[in-house]
Short mmCIF file of C-alpha atoms in Angstrom, two decimals:
data_model
loop_
_atom_site.label_atom_id
_atom_site.label_comp_id
_atom_site.label_asym_id
_atom_site.label_seq_id
_atom_site.Cartn_x
_atom_site.Cartn_y
_atom_site.Cartn_z
CA ASP A 29 36.35 -54.09 -95.39
CA THR A 30 33.67 -53.85 -92.71
CA VAL A 31 32.12 -50.40 -92.89
CA LEU A 32 30.88 -48.91 -89.63
CA THR A 33 28.24 -46.22 -90.06
CA GLN A 34 27.70 -43.55 -87.40
CA SER A 35 25.52 -40.45 -87.47
CA PRO A 36 27.77 -37.40 -87.91
CA ALA A 37 26.62 -35.24 -85.02
CA LEU A 38 24.26 -34.92 -82.08
CA ALA A 39 23.38 -32.06 -79.74
CA VAL A 40 21.90 -32.61 -76.30
CA SER A 41 21.46 -30.69 -73.05
CA PRO A 42 23.21 -31.58 -69.79
CA GLY A 43 21.27 -34.15 -67.79
CA GLU A 44 19.69 -35.75 -70.82
CA ARG A 45 20.19 -39.27 -72.09
CA VAL A 46 21.93 -39.72 -75.44
CA THR A 47 22.36 -42.80 -77.60
CA ILE A 48 25.03 -42.99 -80.28
CA SER A 49 24.57 -45.71 -82.86
CA CYS A 50 27.02 -47.72 -84.94
CA ARG A 51 25.84 -50.03 -87.70
CA ALA A 52 28.23 -52.56 -89.25
CA SER A 53 28.02 -53.63 -92.90
CA GLU A 54 28.43 -57.26 -91.78
CA SER A 55 28.29 -59.08 -88.50
CA VAL A 56 31.05 -58.36 -85.99
CA SER A 57 29.63 -60.61 -83.27
CA THR A 58 30.29 -58.66 -80.04
CA LEU A 59 33.77 -57.46 -81.02
CA MET A 60 32.76 -53.81 -81.03
CA HIS A 61 34.53 -51.17 -78.96
CA TRP A 62 33.95 -47.48 -78.27
CA TYR A 63 36.38 -44.59 -77.85
CA GLN A 64 36.05 -40.96 -76.84
CA GLN A 65 38.26 -38.32 -78.42
CA LYS A 66 38.19 -34.81 -77.00
CA PRO A 67 39.45 -31.96 -79.19
CA GLY A 68 43.24 -31.98 -79.49
CA GLN A 69 43.62 -35.21 -77.53
CA GLN A 70 44.21 -38.86 -78.22
CA PRO A 71 41.32 -41.32 -78.12
CA THR A 72 40.51 -43.11 -74.86
CA LEU A 73 38.77 -46.44 -74.49
CA LEU A 74 35.26 -46.35 -73.04
CA ILE A 75 33.63 -49.70 -73.79
CA TYR A 76 35.09 -52.98 -75.01
CA LEU A 77 33.44 -56.12 -76.32
CA ALA A 78 30.19 -54.25 -76.89
CA SER A 79 29.13 -53.82 -73.29
CA ASN A 80 32.10 -53.90 -70.91
CA LEU A 81 32.98 -50.66 -69.16
CA GLU A 82 36.69 -49.86 -69.18
CA SER A 83 38.20 -49.35 -65.73
CA GLY A 84 37.97 -45.75 -64.59
CA VAL A 85 35.21 -44.79 -67.03
CA PRO A 86 32.11 -43.36 -65.31
CA ALA A 87 29.10 -45.64 -65.06
CA ARG A 88 27.12 -43.02 -67.01
CA PHE A 89 28.55 -44.71 -70.08
CA SER A 90 27.17 -48.04 -71.26
CA GLY A 91 27.20 -50.10 -74.42
CA SER A 92 24.94 -52.68 -76.00
CA GLY A 93 24.40 -54.64 -79.17
CA SER A 94 25.60 -57.61 -81.16
CA GLY A 95 25.85 -58.61 -84.79
CA THR A 96 25.48 -55.43 -86.82
CA ASP A 97 23.77 -52.92 -84.52
CA PHE A 98 25.45 -51.31 -81.54
CA THR A 99 24.71 -48.43 -79.21
CA LEU A 100 26.70 -46.27 -76.84
CA THR A 101 24.55 -44.60 -74.20
CA ILE A 102 25.49 -41.71 -71.94
CA ASP A 103 23.02 -41.09 -69.11
CA PRO A 104 23.07 -38.44 -67.85
CA VAL A 105 25.17 -36.35 -70.19
CA GLU A 106 27.57 -33.83 -68.67
CA ALA A 107 29.24 -30.80 -70.23
CA ASP A 108 32.61 -32.59 -70.14
CA ASP A 109 31.26 -35.24 -72.53
CA THR A 110 31.76 -32.89 -75.47
CA ALA A 111 33.82 -35.07 -77.81
CA THR A 112 33.78 -37.25 -80.89
CA TYR A 113 32.86 -40.87 -80.27
CA TYR A 114 34.19 -43.67 -82.46
CA CYS A 115 33.21 -47.31 -82.71
CA GLN A 116 35.76 -49.92 -83.80
CA GLN A 117 35.31 -53.55 -84.79
CA SER A 118 37.86 -56.32 -84.46
CA TRP A 119 35.90 -59.34 -85.73
CA ASN A 120 36.82 -58.91 -89.39
CA ASP A 121 40.13 -58.04 -91.05
CA PRO A 122 41.18 -55.30 -91.32
CA LEU A 123 40.28 -53.56 -88.07
CA THR A 124 38.01 -50.65 -88.92
CA PHE A 125 36.64 -47.58 -87.17
CA GLY A 126 33.44 -45.68 -87.69
CA SER A 127 33.63 -42.13 -89.00
CA GLY A 128 32.77 -40.74 -85.58
CA THR A 129 29.82 -38.98 -83.97
CA LYS A 130 30.51 -35.46 -82.74
CA LEU A 131 28.56 -34.81 -79.55
CA GLU A 132 27.74 -31.22 -78.68
CA ILE A 133 26.42 -30.29 -75.27
CA LYS A 134 24.03 -27.35 -75.55
CA GLU B 19 51.18 -45.51 -65.02
CA VAL B 20 51.13 -46.61 -68.64
CA GLN B 21 52.80 -44.09 -70.93
CA LEU B 22 53.30 -44.14 -74.69
CA VAL B 23 55.37 -41.31 -76.13
CA GLU B 24 55.73 -40.95 -79.89
CA SER B 25 58.52 -39.08 -81.65
CA GLY B 26 60.02 -38.65 -85.08
CA GLY B 27 57.31 -36.82 -86.99
CA GLY B 28 57.57 -33.68 -89.09
CA LEU B 29 57.57 -32.47 -92.68
CA VAL B 30 58.81 -34.83 -95.40
CA GLN B 31 58.75 -34.69 -99.19
CA PRO B 32 56.70 -37.17 -101.22
CA GLY B 33 58.66 -40.31 -101.99
CA ARG B 34 60.97 -39.89 -99.00
CA SER B 35 61.13 -41.88 -95.77
CA MET B 36 60.47 -41.24 -92.12
CA LYS B 37 60.75 -43.39 -89.00
CA LEU B 38 58.47 -42.97 -86.00
CA SER B 39 59.27 -44.23 -82.53
CA CYS B 40 57.08 -44.91 -79.52
CA ALA B 41 58.69 -45.24 -76.10
CA ALA B 42 56.60 -47.31 -73.71
CA SER B 43 56.73 -47.37 -69.92
CA GLY B 44 54.62 -48.40 -66.96
CA PHE B 45 53.88 -51.92 -68.17
CA THR B 46 55.67 -55.06 -69.33
CA PHE B 47 56.11 -54.10 -72.99
CA ASN B 48 56.99 -57.58 -74.26
CA ASN B 49 53.66 -58.96 -73.03
CA TYR B 50 51.55 -56.89 -75.40
CA ASP B 51 50.82 -56.61 -79.10
CA MET B 52 51.22 -53.01 -80.25
CA ALA B 53 49.77 -50.98 -83.10
CA TRP B 54 49.89 -47.74 -85.03
CA VAL B 55 46.64 -45.89 -85.79
CA CYS B 56 46.51 -42.73 -87.88
CA GLN B 57 44.13 -39.80 -88.21
CA ALA B 58 44.24 -37.49 -91.22
CA PRO B 59 43.47 -33.82 -90.47
CA LYS B 60 39.81 -33.39 -89.51
CA LYS B 61 39.17 -37.04 -90.34
CA GLY B 62 38.49 -40.26 -88.48
CA LEU B 63 40.74 -42.97 -87.14
CA GLU B 64 42.37 -45.58 -89.35
CA TRP B 65 44.27 -48.67 -88.24
CA VAL B 66 47.72 -48.84 -89.88
CA ALA B 67 49.63 -51.85 -88.54
CA THR B 68 49.95 -54.28 -85.64
CA ILE B 69 52.89 -56.28 -84.34
CA SER B 70 52.71 -59.26 -82.01
CA TYR B 71 54.22 -59.15 -78.52
CA ASP B 72 57.39 -60.93 -79.65
CA GLY B 73 57.68 -59.32 -83.08
CA SER B 74 57.09 -62.60 -84.89
CA SER B 75 53.89 -61.49 -86.63
CA THR B 76 52.99 -58.24 -88.34
CA TYR B 77 49.79 -57.05 -89.99
CA TYR B 78 49.18 -54.06 -92.25
CA ARG B 79 46.32 -52.27 -93.93
CA ASP B 80 46.45 -52.72 -97.70
CA SER B 81 47.32 -49.10 -98.49
CA VAL B 82 50.65 -49.30 -96.60
CA LYS B 83 51.70 -52.86 -97.39
CA GLY B 84 55.15 -52.86 -98.95
CA ARG B 85 55.79 -49.24 -97.90
CA PHE B 86 55.53 -49.26 -94.10
CA THR B 87 57.29 -51.59 -91.66
CA ILE B 88 56.28 -51.99 -88.03
CA SER B 89 58.92 -53.32 -85.65
CA ARG B 90 59.80 -53.34 -81.98
CA ASP B 91 62.76 -53.56 -79.65
CA ASN B 92 61.57 -55.25 -76.48
CA ALA B 93 64.87 -54.60 -74.71
CA LYS B 94 64.26 -50.87 -75.17
CA SER B 95 60.45 -51.02 -74.77
CA THR B 96 60.14 -49.16 -78.04
CA LEU B 97 57.82 -49.53 -81.03
CA TYR B 98 58.75 -48.26 -84.49
CA LEU B 99 57.09 -47.44 -87.79
CA GLN B 100 59.38 -47.14 -90.81
CA MET B 101 57.51 -45.29 -93.52
CA ASP B 102 58.97 -45.40 -97.05
CA SER B 103 57.73 -44.02 -100.38
CA LEU B 104 55.55 -41.55 -98.52
CA ARG B 105 52.54 -40.06 -100.28
CA SER B 106 50.51 -36.94 -99.60
CA GLU B 107 47.64 -39.14 -98.43
CA ASP B 108 49.87 -40.45 -95.60
CA THR B 109 49.66 -37.01 -93.98
CA ALA B 110 48.15 -37.65 -90.55
CA THR B 111 48.69 -37.79 -86.85
CA TYR B 112 50.09 -41.21 -85.98
CA TYR B 113 49.18 -42.74 -82.65
CA CYS B 114 50.97 -45.59 -80.96
CA ALA B 115 48.43 -47.82 -79.19
CA ARG B 116 48.59 -50.80 -76.89
CA SER B 117 46.44 -53.74 -77.88
CA ALA B 118 44.48 -55.14 -74.96
CA PRO B 119 45.49 -58.67 -73.92
CA GLY B 120 44.17 -61.61 -75.89
CA ILE B 121 42.37 -61.90 -79.18
CA PRO B 122 39.80 -59.05 -79.17
CA TYR B 123 42.17 -56.40 -80.63
CA TYR B 124 40.99 -53.19 -79.15
CA PHE B 125 43.28 -50.46 -77.85
CA ASP B 126 43.37 -49.71 -74.15
CA TYR B 127 46.11 -47.07 -74.12
CA TRP B 128 47.11 -44.48 -76.72
CA GLY B 129 50.02 -42.09 -77.05
CA GLN B 130 49.52 -38.38 -77.60
CA GLY B 131 50.29 -38.74 -81.30
CA VAL B 132 52.88 -37.37 -83.69
CA MET B 133 52.13 -35.38 -86.83
CA VAL B 134 53.51 -36.44 -90.20
CA THR B 135 53.10 -34.02 -93.10
CA VAL B 136 53.99 -35.24 -96.58
CA SER B 137 54.39 -32.26 -98.88
CA SER B 138 56.81 -30.75 -101.33
#
């Protein structure tokens, strides 16, 4: 299975820029997607196909990368962005998710 | 407005069965592949199974093959997950998710989830 590695946690202050990384154990081309999960809620789609912003998602969110290295950027961060962020690949079978990066807003 | 509402969860003994349902509304259900994704307590997300828009193709993660069956009733706009021979490691919140159109297989809408606890 394709393993997606994310750093476990980050803490930033409101107004700062934060980058959340996701590294794949093998190439996933650009079939990488990002989700936000707030405590007690279901995940919501933020970015699809590495860099495409889902409709309704603020332009503060952006994605980049291809192959094995991907990044989700939030600029500027707001207090409401407190959540766990997951990457997911759909290039290789089975579909796999990263373990999530918990973002704390100081 | 797209809505996915799961039901059917609860407490079940190891080795027993449980069937989850997901009622869909706000979109043309039979145009979309659908999936189940689970999340064990305090853990990350894990894809479980996918079914094609017409029910002709199904895909499973290895750990549930032969035990879980994904199905759908397009006339009722409802997705199902039949879970047999349940194990303690199947304990999780199960989310119904809509697969975005086309090949890329990401999930653009999720239900609120239903908890399944496998314990004696």
